[in-house]
Short mmCIF file of C-alpha atoms in Angstrom, two decimals:
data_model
loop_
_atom_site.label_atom_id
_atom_site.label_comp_id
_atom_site.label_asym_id
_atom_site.label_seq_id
_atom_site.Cartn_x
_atom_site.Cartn_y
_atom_site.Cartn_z
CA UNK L 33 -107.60 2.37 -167.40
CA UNK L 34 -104.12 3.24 -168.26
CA UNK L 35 -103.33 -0.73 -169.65
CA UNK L 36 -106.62 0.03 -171.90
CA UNK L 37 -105.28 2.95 -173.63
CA UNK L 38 -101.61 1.49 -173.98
CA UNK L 39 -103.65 -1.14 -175.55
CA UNK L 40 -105.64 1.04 -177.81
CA UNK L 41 -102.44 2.83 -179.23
CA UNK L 42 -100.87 -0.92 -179.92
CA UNK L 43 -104.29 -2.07 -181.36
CA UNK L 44 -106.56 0.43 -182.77
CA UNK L 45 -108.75 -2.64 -183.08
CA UNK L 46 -109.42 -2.29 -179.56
CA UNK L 47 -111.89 0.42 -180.35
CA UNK L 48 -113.76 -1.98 -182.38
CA UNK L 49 -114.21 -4.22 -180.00
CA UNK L 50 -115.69 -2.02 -177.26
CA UNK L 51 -117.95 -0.92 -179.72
CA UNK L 52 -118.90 -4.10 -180.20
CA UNK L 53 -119.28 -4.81 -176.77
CA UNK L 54 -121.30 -1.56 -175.58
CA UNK L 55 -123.62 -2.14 -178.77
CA UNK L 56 -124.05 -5.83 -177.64
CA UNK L 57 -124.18 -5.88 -173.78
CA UNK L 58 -126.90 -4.11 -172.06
CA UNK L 59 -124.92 -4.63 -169.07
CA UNK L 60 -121.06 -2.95 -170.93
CA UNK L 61 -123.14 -0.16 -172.29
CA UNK L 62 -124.54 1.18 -168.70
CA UNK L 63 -121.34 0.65 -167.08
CA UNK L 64 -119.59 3.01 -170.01
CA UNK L 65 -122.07 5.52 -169.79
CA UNK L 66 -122.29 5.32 -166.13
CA UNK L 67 -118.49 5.74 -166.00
CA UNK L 68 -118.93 8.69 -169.05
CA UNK L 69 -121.52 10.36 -166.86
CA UNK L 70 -119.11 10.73 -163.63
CA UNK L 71 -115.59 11.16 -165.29
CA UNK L 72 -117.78 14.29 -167.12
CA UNK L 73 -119.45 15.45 -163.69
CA UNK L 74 -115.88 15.39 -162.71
CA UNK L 75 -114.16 17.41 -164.60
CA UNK L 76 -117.18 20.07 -165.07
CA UNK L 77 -116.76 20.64 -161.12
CA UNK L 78 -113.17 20.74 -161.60
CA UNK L 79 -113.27 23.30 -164.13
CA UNK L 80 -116.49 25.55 -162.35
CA UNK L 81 -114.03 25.56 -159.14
CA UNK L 82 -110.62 25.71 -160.31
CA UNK L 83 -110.94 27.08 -163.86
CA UNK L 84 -108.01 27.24 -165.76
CA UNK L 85 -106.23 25.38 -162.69
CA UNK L 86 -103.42 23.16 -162.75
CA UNK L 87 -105.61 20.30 -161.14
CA UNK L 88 -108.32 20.67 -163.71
CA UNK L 89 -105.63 20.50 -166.54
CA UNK L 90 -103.96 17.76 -165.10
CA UNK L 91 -107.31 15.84 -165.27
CA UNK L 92 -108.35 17.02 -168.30
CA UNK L 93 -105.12 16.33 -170.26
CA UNK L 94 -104.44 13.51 -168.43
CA UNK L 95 -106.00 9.86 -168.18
CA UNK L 96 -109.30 10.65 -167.21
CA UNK L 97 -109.90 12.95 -170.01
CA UNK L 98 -108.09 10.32 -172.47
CA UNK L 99 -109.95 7.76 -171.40
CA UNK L 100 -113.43 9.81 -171.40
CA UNK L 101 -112.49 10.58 -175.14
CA UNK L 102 -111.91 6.78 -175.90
CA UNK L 103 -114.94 5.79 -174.35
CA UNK L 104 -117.14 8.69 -175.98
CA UNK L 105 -115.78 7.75 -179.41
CA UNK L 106 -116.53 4.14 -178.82
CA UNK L 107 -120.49 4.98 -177.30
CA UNK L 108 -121.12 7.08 -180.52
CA UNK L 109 -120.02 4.46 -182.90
CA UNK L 110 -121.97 1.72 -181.23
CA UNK L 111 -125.19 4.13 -180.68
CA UNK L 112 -125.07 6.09 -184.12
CA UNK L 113 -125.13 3.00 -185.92
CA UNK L 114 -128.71 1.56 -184.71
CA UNK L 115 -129.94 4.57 -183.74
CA UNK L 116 -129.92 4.71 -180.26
CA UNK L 117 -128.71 6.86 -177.58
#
């Protein structure tokens, strides 16, 4: 995940093309939202057990949470645009 992100902040048109890919594969888009879905679940627990905890932060701020970002941003621009969620 971390090689994606390094990417990303190289390439901005990485976004773009993980947009292009969760708008266009069926198969991308479950996998991102599955992946959305259990980083959040994640980090909820984290934060109703630990609130305020150094664990939870570390999470939060750390990959996980960047990557959950970058993946949230790319979902909404690929499902805003034709409607779908």
């Amino acid at each position: 995940m971390g090689s994606l992100l390094d990417e990303y902040a190289k390439n901005p048109f990485v976004m773009e093309k993980l947009r292009r890919a969760i708008k266009l594969d069926a198969d991308i888009r479950r996998k991102v939202t599955n992946y959305m879905s259990r980083a959040d679940n994640l980090l909820s627990h984290m934060n109703e057990t630990d609130p305020n905890g150094i664990l939870a932060n570390t999470f939060l701020n750390g990959l996980l949470g960047q990557s959950l970002t970058f993946f949230t941003q790319a979902y909404q621009l690929a499902t805003t645009e034709d409607g779908t969620k």
